[in-house]
Short mmCIF file of C-alpha atoms and ligand atoms in Angstrom, two decimals:
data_model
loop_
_atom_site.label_atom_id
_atom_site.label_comp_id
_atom_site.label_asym_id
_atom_site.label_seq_id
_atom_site.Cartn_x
_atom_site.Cartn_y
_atom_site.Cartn_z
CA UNK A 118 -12.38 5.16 -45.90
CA UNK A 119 -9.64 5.92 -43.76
CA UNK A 120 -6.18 5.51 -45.76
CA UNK A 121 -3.42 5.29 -43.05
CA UNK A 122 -3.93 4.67 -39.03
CA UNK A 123 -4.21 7.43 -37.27
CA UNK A 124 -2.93 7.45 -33.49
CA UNK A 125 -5.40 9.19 -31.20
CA UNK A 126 -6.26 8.92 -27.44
CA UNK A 127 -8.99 6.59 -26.04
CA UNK A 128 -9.91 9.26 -24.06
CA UNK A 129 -10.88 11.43 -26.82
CA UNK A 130 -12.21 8.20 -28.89
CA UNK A 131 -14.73 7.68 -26.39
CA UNK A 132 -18.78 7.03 -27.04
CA UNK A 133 -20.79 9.60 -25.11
CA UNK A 134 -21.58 8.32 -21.42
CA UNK A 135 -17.97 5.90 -21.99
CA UNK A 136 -15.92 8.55 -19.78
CA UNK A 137 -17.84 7.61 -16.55
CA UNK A 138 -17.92 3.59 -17.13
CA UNK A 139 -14.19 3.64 -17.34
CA UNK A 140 -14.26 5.49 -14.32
CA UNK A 141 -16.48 3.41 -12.47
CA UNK A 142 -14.54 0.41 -13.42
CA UNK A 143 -11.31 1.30 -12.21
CA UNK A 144 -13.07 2.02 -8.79
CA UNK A 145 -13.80 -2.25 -8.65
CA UNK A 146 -10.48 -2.80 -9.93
CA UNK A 147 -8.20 -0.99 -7.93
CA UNK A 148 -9.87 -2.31 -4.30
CA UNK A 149 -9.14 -5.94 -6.32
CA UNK A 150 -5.76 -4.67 -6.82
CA UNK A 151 -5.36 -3.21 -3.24
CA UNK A 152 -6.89 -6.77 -1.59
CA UNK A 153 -5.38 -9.87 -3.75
CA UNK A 154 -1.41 -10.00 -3.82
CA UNK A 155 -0.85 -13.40 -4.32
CA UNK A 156 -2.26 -16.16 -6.99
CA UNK A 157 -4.26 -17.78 -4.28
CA UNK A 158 -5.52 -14.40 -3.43
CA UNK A 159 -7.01 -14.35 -7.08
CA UNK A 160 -8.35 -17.94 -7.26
CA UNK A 161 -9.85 -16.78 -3.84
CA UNK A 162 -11.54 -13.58 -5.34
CA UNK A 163 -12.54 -15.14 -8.76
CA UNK A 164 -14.27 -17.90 -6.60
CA UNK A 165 -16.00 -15.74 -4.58
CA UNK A 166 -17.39 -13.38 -7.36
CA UNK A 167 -18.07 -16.70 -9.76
CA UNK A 168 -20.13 -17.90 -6.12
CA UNK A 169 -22.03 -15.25 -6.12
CA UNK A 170 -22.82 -15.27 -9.96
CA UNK A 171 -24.29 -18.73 -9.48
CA UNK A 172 -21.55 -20.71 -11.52
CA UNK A 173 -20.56 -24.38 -9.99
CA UNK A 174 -17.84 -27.20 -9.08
CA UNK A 175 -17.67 -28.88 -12.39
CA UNK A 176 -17.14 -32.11 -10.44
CA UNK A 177 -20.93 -31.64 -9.26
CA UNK A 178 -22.58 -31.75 -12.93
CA UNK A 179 -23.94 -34.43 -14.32
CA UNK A 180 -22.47 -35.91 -17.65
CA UNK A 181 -24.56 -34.23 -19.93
CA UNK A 182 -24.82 -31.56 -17.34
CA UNK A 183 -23.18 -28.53 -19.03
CA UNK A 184 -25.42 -27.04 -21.53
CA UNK A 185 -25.62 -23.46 -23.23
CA UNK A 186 -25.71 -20.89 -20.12
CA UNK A 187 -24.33 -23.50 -18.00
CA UNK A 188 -21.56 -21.78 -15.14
CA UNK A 189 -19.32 -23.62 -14.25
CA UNK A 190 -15.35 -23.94 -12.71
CA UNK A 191 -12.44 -26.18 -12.12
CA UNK A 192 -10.19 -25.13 -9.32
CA UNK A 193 -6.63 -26.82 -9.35
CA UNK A 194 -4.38 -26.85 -5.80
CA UNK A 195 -5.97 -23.58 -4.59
CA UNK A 196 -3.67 -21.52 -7.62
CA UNK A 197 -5.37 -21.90 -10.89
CA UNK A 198 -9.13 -21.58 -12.03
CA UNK A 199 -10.49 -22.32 -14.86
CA UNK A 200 -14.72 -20.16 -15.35
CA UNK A 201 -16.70 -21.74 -17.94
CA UNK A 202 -20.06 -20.84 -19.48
CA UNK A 203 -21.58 -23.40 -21.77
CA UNK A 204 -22.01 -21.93 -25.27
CA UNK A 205 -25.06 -22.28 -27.83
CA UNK A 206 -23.02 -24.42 -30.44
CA UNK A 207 -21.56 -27.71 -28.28
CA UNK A 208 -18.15 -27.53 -27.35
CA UNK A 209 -17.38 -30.31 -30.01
CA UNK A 210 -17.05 -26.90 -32.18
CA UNK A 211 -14.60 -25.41 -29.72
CA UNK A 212 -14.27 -23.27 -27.41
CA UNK A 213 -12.88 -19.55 -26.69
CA UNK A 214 -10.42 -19.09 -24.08
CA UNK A 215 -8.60 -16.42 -22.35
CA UNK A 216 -5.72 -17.00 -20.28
CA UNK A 217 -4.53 -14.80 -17.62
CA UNK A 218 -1.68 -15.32 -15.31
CA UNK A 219 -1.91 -14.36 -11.55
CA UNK A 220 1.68 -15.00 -10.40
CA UNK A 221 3.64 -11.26 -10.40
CA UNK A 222 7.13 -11.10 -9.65
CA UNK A 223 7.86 -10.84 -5.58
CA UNK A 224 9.99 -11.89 -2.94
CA UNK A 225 9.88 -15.43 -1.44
CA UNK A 226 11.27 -16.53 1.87
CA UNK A 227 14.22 -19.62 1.59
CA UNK A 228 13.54 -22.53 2.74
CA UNK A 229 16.02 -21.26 5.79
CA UNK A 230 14.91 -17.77 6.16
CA UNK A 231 15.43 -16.81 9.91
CA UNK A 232 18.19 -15.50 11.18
CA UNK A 233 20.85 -12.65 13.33
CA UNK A 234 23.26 -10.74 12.76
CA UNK A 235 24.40 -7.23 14.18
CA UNK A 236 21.52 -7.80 16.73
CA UNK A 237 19.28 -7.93 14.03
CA UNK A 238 16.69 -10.30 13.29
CA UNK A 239 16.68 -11.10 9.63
CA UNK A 240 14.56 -12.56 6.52
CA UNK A 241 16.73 -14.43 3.63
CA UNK A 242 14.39 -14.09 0.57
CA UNK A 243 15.02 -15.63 -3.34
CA UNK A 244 13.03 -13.78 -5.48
CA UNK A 245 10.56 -15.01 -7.81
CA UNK A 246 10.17 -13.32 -11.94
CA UNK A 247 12.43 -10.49 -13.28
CA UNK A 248 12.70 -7.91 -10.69
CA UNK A 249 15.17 -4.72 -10.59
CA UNK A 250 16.30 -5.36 -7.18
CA UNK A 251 16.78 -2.16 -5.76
CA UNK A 252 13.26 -0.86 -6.84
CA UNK A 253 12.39 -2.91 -3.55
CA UNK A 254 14.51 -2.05 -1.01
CA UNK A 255 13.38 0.65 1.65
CA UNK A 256 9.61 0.27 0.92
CA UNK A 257 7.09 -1.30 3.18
CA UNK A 258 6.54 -4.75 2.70
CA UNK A 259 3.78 -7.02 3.78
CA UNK A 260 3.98 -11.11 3.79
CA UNK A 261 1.43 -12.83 2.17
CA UNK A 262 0.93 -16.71 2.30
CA UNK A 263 0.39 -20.00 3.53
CA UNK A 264 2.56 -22.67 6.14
CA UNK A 265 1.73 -25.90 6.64
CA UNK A 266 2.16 -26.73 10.43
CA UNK A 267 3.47 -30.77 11.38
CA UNK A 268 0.28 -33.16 11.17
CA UNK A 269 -0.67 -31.54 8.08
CA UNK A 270 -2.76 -28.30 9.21
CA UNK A 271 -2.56 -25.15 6.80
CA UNK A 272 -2.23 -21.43 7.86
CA UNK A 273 -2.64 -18.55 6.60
CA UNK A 274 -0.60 -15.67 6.98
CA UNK A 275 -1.37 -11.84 5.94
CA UNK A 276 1.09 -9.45 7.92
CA UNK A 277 1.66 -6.04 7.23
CA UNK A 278 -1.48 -4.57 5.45
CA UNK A 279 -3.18 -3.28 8.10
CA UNK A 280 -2.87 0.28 9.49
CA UNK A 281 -1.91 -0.51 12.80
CA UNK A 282 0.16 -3.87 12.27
CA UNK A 283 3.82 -4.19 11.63
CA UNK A 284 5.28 -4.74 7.86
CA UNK A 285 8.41 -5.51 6.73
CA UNK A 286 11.51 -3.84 4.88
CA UNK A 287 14.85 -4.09 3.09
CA UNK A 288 17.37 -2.05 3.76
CA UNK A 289 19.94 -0.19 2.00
CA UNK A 290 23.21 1.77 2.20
CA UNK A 291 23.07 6.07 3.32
CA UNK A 292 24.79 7.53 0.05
CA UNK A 293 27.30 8.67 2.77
CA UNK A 294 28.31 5.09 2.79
CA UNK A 295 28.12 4.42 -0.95
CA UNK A 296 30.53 5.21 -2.93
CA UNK A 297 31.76 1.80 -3.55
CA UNK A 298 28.33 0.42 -4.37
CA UNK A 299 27.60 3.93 -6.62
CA UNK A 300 30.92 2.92 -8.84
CA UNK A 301 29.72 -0.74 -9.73
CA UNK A 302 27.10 -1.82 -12.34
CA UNK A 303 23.06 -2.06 -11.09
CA UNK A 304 23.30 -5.56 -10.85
CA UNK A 305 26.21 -6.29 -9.36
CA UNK A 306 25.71 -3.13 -6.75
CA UNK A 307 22.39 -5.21 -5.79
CA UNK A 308 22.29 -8.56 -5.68
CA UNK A 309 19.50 -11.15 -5.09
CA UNK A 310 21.18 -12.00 -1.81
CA UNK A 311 21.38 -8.46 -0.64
CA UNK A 312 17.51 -8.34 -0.31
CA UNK A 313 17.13 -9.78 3.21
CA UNK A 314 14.15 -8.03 5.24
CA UNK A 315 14.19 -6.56 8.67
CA UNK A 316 12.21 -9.02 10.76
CA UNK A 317 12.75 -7.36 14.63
CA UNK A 318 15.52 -6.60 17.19
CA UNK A 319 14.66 -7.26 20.64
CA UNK A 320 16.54 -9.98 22.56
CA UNK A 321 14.72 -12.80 24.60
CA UNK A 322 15.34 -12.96 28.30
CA UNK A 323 15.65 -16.35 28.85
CA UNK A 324 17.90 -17.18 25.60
CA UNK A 325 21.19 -16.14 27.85
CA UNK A 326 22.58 -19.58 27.13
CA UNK A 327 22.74 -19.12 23.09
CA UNK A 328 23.78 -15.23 23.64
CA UNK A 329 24.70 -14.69 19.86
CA UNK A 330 20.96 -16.41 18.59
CA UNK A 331 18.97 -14.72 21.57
CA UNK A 332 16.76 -12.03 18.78
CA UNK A 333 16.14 -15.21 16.57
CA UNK A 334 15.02 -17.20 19.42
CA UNK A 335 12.73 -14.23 20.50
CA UNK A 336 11.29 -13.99 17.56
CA UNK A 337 10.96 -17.70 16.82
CA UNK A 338 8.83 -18.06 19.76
CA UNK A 339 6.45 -15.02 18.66
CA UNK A 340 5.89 -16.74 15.56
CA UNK A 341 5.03 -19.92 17.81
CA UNK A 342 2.93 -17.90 20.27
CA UNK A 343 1.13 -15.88 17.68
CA UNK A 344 0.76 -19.09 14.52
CA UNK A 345 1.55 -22.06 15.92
CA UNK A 346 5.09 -22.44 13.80
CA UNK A 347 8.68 -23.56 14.54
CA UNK A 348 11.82 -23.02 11.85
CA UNK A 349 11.20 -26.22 10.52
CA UNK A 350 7.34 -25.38 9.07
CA UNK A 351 8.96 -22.22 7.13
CA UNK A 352 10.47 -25.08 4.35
CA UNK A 353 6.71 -26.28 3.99
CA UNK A 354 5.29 -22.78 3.72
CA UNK A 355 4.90 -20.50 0.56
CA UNK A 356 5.47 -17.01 2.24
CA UNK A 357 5.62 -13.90 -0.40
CA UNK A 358 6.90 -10.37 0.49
CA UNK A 359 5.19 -7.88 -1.46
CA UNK A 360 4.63 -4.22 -1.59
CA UNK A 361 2.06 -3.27 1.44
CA UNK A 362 -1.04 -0.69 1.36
CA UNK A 363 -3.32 -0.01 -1.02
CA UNK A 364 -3.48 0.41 -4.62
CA UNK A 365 -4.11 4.23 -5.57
CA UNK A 366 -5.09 6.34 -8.49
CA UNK A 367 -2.03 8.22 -9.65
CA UNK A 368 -1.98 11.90 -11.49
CA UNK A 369 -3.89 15.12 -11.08
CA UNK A 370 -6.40 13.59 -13.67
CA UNK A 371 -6.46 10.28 -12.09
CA UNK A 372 -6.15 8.79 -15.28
CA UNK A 373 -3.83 5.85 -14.22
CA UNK A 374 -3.58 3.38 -11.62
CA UNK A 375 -0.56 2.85 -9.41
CA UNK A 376 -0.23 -0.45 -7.50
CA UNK A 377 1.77 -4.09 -7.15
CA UNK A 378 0.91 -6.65 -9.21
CA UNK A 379 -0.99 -5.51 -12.43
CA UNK A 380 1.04 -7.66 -14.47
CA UNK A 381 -0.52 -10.05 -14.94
CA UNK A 382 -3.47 -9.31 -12.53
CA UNK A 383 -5.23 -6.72 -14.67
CA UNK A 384 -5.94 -8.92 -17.12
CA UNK A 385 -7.11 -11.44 -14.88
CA UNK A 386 -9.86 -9.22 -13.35
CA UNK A 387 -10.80 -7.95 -16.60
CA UNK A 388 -11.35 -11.36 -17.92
CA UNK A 389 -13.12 -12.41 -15.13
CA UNK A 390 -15.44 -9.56 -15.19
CA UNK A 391 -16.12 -9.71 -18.98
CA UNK A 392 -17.09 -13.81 -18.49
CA UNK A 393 -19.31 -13.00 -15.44
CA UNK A 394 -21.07 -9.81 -16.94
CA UNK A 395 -21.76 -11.75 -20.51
CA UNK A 396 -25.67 -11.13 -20.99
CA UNK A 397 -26.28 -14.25 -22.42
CA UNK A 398 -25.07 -17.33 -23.86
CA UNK A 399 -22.19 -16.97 -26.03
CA UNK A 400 -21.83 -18.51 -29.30
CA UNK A 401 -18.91 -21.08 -28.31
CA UNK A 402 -18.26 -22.05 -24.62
CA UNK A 403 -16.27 -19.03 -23.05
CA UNK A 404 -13.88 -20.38 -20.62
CA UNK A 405 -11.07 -17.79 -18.35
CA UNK A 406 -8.15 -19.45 -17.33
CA UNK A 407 -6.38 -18.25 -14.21
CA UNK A 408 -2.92 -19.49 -14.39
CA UNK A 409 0.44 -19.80 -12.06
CA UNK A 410 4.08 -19.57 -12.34
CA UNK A 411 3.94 -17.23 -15.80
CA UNK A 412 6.52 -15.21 -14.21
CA UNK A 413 9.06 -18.40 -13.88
CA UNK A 414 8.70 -19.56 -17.13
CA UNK A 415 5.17 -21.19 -16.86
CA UNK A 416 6.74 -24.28 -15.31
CA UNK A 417 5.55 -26.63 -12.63
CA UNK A 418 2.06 -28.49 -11.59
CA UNK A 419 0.24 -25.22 -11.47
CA UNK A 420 1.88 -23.34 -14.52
CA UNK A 421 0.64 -23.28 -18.51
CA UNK A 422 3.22 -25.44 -19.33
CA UNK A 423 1.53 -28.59 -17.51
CA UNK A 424 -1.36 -30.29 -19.03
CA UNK A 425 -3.88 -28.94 -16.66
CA UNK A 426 -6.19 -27.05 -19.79
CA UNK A 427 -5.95 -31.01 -21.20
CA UNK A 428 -7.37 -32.29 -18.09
CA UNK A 429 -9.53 -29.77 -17.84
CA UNK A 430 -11.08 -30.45 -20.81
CA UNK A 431 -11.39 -33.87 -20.31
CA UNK A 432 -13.20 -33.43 -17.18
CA UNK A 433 -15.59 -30.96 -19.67
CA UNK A 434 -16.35 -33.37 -22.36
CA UNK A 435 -17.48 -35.87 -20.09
CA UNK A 436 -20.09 -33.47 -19.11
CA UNK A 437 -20.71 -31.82 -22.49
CA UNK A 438 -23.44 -33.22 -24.89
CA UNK A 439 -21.25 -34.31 -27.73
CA UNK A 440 -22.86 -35.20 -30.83
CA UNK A 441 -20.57 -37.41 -32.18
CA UNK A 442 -17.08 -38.94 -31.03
CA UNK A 443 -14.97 -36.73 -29.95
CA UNK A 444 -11.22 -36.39 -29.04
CA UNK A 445 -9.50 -33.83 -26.99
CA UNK A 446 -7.46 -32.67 -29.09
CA UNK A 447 -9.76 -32.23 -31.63
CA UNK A 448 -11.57 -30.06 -29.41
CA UNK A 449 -8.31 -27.91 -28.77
CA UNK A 450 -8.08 -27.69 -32.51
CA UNK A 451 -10.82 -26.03 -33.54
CA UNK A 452 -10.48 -23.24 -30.35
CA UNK A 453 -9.37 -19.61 -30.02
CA UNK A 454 -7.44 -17.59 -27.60
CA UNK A 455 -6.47 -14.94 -25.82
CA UNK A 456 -3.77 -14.51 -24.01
CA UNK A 457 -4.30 -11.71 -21.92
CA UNK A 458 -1.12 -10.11 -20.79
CA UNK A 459 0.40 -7.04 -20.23
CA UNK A 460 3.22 -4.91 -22.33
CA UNK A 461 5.35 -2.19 -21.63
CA UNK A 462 3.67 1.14 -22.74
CA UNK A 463 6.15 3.74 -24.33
CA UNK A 464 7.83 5.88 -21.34
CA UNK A 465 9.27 9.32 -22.80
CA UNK A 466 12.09 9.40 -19.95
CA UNK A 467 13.16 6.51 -21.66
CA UNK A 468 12.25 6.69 -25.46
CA UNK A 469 15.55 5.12 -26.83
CA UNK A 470 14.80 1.57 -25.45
CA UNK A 471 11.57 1.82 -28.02
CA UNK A 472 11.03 1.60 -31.72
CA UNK A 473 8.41 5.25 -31.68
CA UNK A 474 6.91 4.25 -35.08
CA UNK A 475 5.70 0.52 -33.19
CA UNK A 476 5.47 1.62 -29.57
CA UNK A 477 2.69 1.30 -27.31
CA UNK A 478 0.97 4.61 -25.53
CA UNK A 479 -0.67 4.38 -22.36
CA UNK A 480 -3.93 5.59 -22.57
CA UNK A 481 -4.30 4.47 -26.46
CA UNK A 482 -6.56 1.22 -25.71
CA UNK A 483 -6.01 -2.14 -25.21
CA UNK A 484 -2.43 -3.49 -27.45
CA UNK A 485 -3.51 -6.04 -29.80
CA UNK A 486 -0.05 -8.25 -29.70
CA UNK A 487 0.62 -10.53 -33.25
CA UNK A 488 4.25 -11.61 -31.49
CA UNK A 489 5.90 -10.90 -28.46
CA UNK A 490 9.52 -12.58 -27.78
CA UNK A 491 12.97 -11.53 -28.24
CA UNK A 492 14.84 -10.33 -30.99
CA UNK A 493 14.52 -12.49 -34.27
CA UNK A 494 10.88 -13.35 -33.02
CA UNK A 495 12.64 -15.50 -30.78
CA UNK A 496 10.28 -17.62 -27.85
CA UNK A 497 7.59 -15.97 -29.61
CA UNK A 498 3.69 -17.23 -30.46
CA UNK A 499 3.55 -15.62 -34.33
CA UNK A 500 0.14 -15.15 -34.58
CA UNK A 501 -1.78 -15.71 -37.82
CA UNK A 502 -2.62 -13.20 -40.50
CA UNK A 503 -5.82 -14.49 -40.45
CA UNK A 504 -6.45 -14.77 -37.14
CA UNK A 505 -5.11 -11.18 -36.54
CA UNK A 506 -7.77 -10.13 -38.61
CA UNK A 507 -10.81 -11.90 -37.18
CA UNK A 508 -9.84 -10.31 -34.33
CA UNK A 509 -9.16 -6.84 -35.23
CA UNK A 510 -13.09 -6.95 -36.80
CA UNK A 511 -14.40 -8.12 -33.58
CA UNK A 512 -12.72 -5.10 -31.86
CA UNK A 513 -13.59 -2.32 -34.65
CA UNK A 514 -17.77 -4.14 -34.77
CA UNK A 515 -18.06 -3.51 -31.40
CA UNK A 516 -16.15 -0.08 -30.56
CA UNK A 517 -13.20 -1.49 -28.28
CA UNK A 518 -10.49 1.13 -28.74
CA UNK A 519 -6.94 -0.86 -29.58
CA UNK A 520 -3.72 -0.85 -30.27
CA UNK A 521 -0.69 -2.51 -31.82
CA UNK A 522 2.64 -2.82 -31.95
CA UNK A 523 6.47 -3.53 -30.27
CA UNK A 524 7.13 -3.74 -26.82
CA UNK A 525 10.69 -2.20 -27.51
CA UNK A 526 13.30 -1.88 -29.90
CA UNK A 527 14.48 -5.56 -31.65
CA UNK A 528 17.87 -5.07 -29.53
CA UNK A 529 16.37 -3.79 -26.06
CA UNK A 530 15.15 -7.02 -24.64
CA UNK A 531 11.92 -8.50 -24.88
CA UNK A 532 9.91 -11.06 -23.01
CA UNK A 533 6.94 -13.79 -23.51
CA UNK A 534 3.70 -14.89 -22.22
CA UNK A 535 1.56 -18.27 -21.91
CA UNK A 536 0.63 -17.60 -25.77
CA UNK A 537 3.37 -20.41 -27.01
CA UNK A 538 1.89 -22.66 -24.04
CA UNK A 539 -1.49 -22.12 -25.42
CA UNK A 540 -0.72 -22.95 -29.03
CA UNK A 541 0.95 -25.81 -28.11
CA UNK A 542 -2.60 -27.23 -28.20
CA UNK A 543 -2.78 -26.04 -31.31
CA UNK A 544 -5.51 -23.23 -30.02
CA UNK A 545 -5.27 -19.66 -32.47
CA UNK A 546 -3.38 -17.48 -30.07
CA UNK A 547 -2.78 -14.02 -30.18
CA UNK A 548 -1.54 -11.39 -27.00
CA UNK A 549 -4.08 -9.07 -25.82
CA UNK A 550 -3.76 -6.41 -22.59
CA UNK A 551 -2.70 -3.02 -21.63
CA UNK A 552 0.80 -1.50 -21.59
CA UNK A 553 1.71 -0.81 -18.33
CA UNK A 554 4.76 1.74 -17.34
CA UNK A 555 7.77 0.85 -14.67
CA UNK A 556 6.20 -3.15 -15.15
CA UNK A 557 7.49 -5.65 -12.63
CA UNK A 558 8.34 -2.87 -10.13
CA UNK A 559 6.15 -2.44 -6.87
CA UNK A 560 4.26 0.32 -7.88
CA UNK A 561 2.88 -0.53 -11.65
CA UNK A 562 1.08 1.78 -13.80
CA UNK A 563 -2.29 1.47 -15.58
CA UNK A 564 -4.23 3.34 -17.92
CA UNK A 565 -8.01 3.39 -16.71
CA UNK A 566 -9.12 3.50 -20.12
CA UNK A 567 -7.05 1.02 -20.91
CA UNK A 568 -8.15 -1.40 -18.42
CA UNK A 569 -11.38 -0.73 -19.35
CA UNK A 570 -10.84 -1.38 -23.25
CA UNK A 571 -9.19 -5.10 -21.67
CA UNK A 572 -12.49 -5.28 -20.45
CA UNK A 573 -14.92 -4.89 -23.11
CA UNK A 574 -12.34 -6.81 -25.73
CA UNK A 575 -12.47 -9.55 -23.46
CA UNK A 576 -16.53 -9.32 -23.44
CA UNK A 577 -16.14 -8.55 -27.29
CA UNK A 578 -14.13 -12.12 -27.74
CA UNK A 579 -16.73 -14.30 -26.45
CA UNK A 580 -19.73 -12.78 -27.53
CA UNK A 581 -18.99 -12.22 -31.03
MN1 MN B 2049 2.68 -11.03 -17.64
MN1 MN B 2050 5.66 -10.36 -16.17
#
C-alpha cells in the first residue's frame, strides 16, 4: 500500500509499448491543431471525422431510433456539436457527458474595421477572452471566418495560412522609440485599441478625388474583386485574426506541443477521439459536447450558458426507448460530467505565482480538477467528495496517469470553465485536462503525454 502520493513523470510511469502511442497521437493532433483555428473550424472537423465513423443527423432517426451503439449528432448554428453513442442501459438512467469548449481567445475585426492613416491601410480589431496584448503584436497573423454578403449568401474566408499568400500583423514601437511606453504599466503601455493590423499600402489610381481615403478605397475594391464584399458586409461577418502557420513540436525531445489554440481545443480533439475510438457500447449513453463562447463567459445562443444541452436532450428522448415517463430534468439528474478544460501547468521562470505543494507539472498526466475559480472558491463548480472518488478509481482501474491540484496561488488570479454551467443541470461535474504553459498566448504549450492521458481518461469515463 502506498502511504503518501508520490510525484513522478508520466513518461517514466508508462506501460511498455505506451511511449510510441503517445507519440503517434500527438502526430493526429498537432495537424488538427495546425488546420482548425476557429470553433466552426472544429464543428467542421468533428463532423467530418464523426461522417466518416458512420454516426448521423439526430433529426433523421426515428423515435425509438437511438438504441445501444446508436451514433448519432446535433449540430447547432454551425458552432456547437453535440456526438452521441447510445448506451446499453437507456438513457432514462443518464447519461455521461464531456464538455469541451472550442472558442480560444483571438482577435476580432469591429464592426467598422477598415481604415487609413499615415498611408497605411489599417484593421481595428476588439479582442475576444483574456489575452496579454502585446504577446500578439509583430507575429504573423492569418484571418479566419465567415461574411455574409447582401441577399443573404455566406463566405468563407481563410487568408494568411498558406506559404505563398499574404498574412497579417500588428505592429509595435523600435525600443529606440520607447521609452515612454517602457516606463508605464503592461496594460496601460498596450491597450486593446493599440492592436490594429497592417492590412496594405498602395494607393488606387482612380481614387484622386478622396486623396486622403485613396489606400482604403484600393483595398476596398480588392476585397470586392477577390470576395464579392463592400464595408458594409464586414458588420455581418465574424472575421478572427489568429496566429498563422502550423502547429509544431517544441524541445530537443519533442516532448511538447507548441501552437494557437490548445485551450480549449485539446480537449476537444481528445474527447472526440476517445467517443469515436470506443470499441463498443458503453454502459450509459456517451455524449461530447463541443461548445462556444467559453472564453467570454459562456454567454450567448451558442455558449454553455444557453439551454442548448436541454434542447438537446429533448430532441434525444424523443428518440430514446424510455421505459417509463420521463422528464428532462430527471434525465440531467441522474448524469455525469466532464468538463474537459485546460489549466496552467507550473512554469519555474515563474514559480511565485504557484502554490509548489498543489501545482500542476507538465508532463505529470492529465490534472484531475475538484474546483477551479478564484480565491475563496469563488465562480467555482466544488466538486463532490464522492464523485472525486468514483472518478479517481476509474483513472487508477484503467492505468490513466493523473494529476491534481491548484492552478496558482489563492491570491494570483484564477479562472473558470463550463463546469458551473454544467451543474446547473444538476449533472456531477468535475474539471479534467492538461496544464498547458504561456495559456491564452499564440503559441501554447502541451505535454504529449499529457494529451494523450486526456485521451484515454476521456475513453476511461465512458467505458467504465
Ligand atoms: Mn478553457
Ligand atoms: Mn481559456
Amino acid at each position: 500500500m502506498e502511504l503518501s502520493l508520490a510525484r513522478k513523470s508520466a513518461w517514466e510511469r508508462l506501460s511498455a509499448g505506451e511511449r510510441e502511442q503517445v507519440f503517434a497521437f500527438a502526430e493526429g493532433y498537432r495537424r488538427f491543431l495546425s488546420e482548425v483555428k476557429t470553433e466552426r473550424e472544429a464543428v467542421r472537423f468533428a463532423l467530418e471525422r464523426a461522417g466518416q465513423r458512420g454516426y448521423v443527423p439526430l433529426e433523421q432517426l426515428p423515435p425509438g431510433g437511438i438504441k445501444p451503439g446508436t451514433k448519432f449528432y446535433l449540430c447547432w448554428r454551425d458552432k456547437v456539436l453535440l456526438l452521441g453513442i447510445g448506451g446499453e442501459q437507456g438513457v432514462q438512467e443518464g447519461f455521461r457527458l464531456i464538455g469541451a469548449h472550442i472558442d480560444s481567445p483571438r482577435l476580432d475585426l469591429k464592426p467598422r474595421p477598415l481604415y487609413e492613416k499615415g498611408g497605411l491601410g489599417l484593421l481595428k480589431t476588439h479582442y475576444y477572452g483574456g489575452i496579454k496584448k502585446y504577446q500578439w503584436m509583430t507575429i504573423p497573423l492569418a484571418l479566419h471566418g465567415v461574411v455574409m454578403l447582401r441577399g443573404g449568401r455566406k463566405i468563407e474566408i481563410v487568408i494568411g495560412e498558406g506559404e505563398n499568400e499574404p498574412g497579417f500583423t500588428i505592429t509595435d514601437l523600435p525600443p529606440h522609440l520607447a521609452r515612454e511606453q517602457m516606463e508605464k504599466k503592461v496594460n496601460e503601455a498596450f491597450t486593446g485599441e493599440d492592436l490594429n493590423a497592417l492590412l496594405g499600402h498602395i494607393p488606387g489610381a482612380e481614387e484622386k478625388e478622396d486623396k486622403d481615403n485613396r489606400v482604403k478605397l484600393s483595398l476596398l475594391k480588392l476585397l470586392n474583386e477577390r470576395y464579392g464584399v463592400v464595408e458594409e458586409d464586414l458588420i455581418a461577418a465574424e472575421l478572427q485574426l489568429v496566429p498563422a502557420g502550423p502547429a509544431r513540436d517544441i524541445g530537443l525531445d519533442s516532448s511538447f506541443i507548441g501552437g494557437y489554440g490548445q485551450d480549449d481545443r485539446v480537449c476537444a480533439y481528445t474527447a472526440l477521439e476517445a467517443l469515436l475510438d470506443l470499441p463498443f457500447p458503453p454502459p450509459q449513453m456517451s455524449l461530447v459536447l463541443l461548445i462556444d463562447k467559453e472564453e467570454i463567459g459562456s454567454t450567448g445562443d451558442t455558449g454553455a450558458f444557453s439551454r442548448f444541452l436541454e434542447y438537446a436532450l429533448a430532441e434525444i428522448a424523443h428518440r430514446a426507448q424510455l421505459g417509463e415517463f420521463l422528464n428532462i430534468s430527471r434525465i440531467l439528474s441522474r448524469s455525469k460530467a466532464l468538463s474537459a478544460d485546460v489549466t496552467g501547468g507550473f512554469d519555474p521562470t515563474f514559480e511565485n505565482v504557484y502554490d509548489r505543494q498543489n501545482a500542476l507539472f507538465l508532463g505529470h498526466g492529465v490534472v484531475l480538477h475538484k474546483y477551479s475559480g478564484r480565491g475563496g472558491k469563488y465562480e467555482a463548480n466544488d466538486a463532490s467528495a464522492e464523485y472525486m472518488g468514483w472518478l479517481r478509481d476509474i483513472f487508477n482501474n484503467y492505468g490513466v496517469i493523473w494529476q491534481s491540484g491548484e492552478m496558482g496561488r489563492i491570491e494570483a488570479g484564477g479562472g473558470g470553465t463550463i463546469a458551473k454551467f454544467l451543474a446547473f443541470y444538476g449533472l456531477e461535474v468535475a474539471d479534467c485536462g492538461p496544464a498547458l504553459l504561456s495559456m491564452h498566448s499564440p503559441l501554447e504549450i502541451s505535454s504529449k503525454v499529457d494529451v494523450y492521458m486526456a485521451y484515454k481518461g476521456y475513453k476511461a469515463f465512458f467505458q467504465a
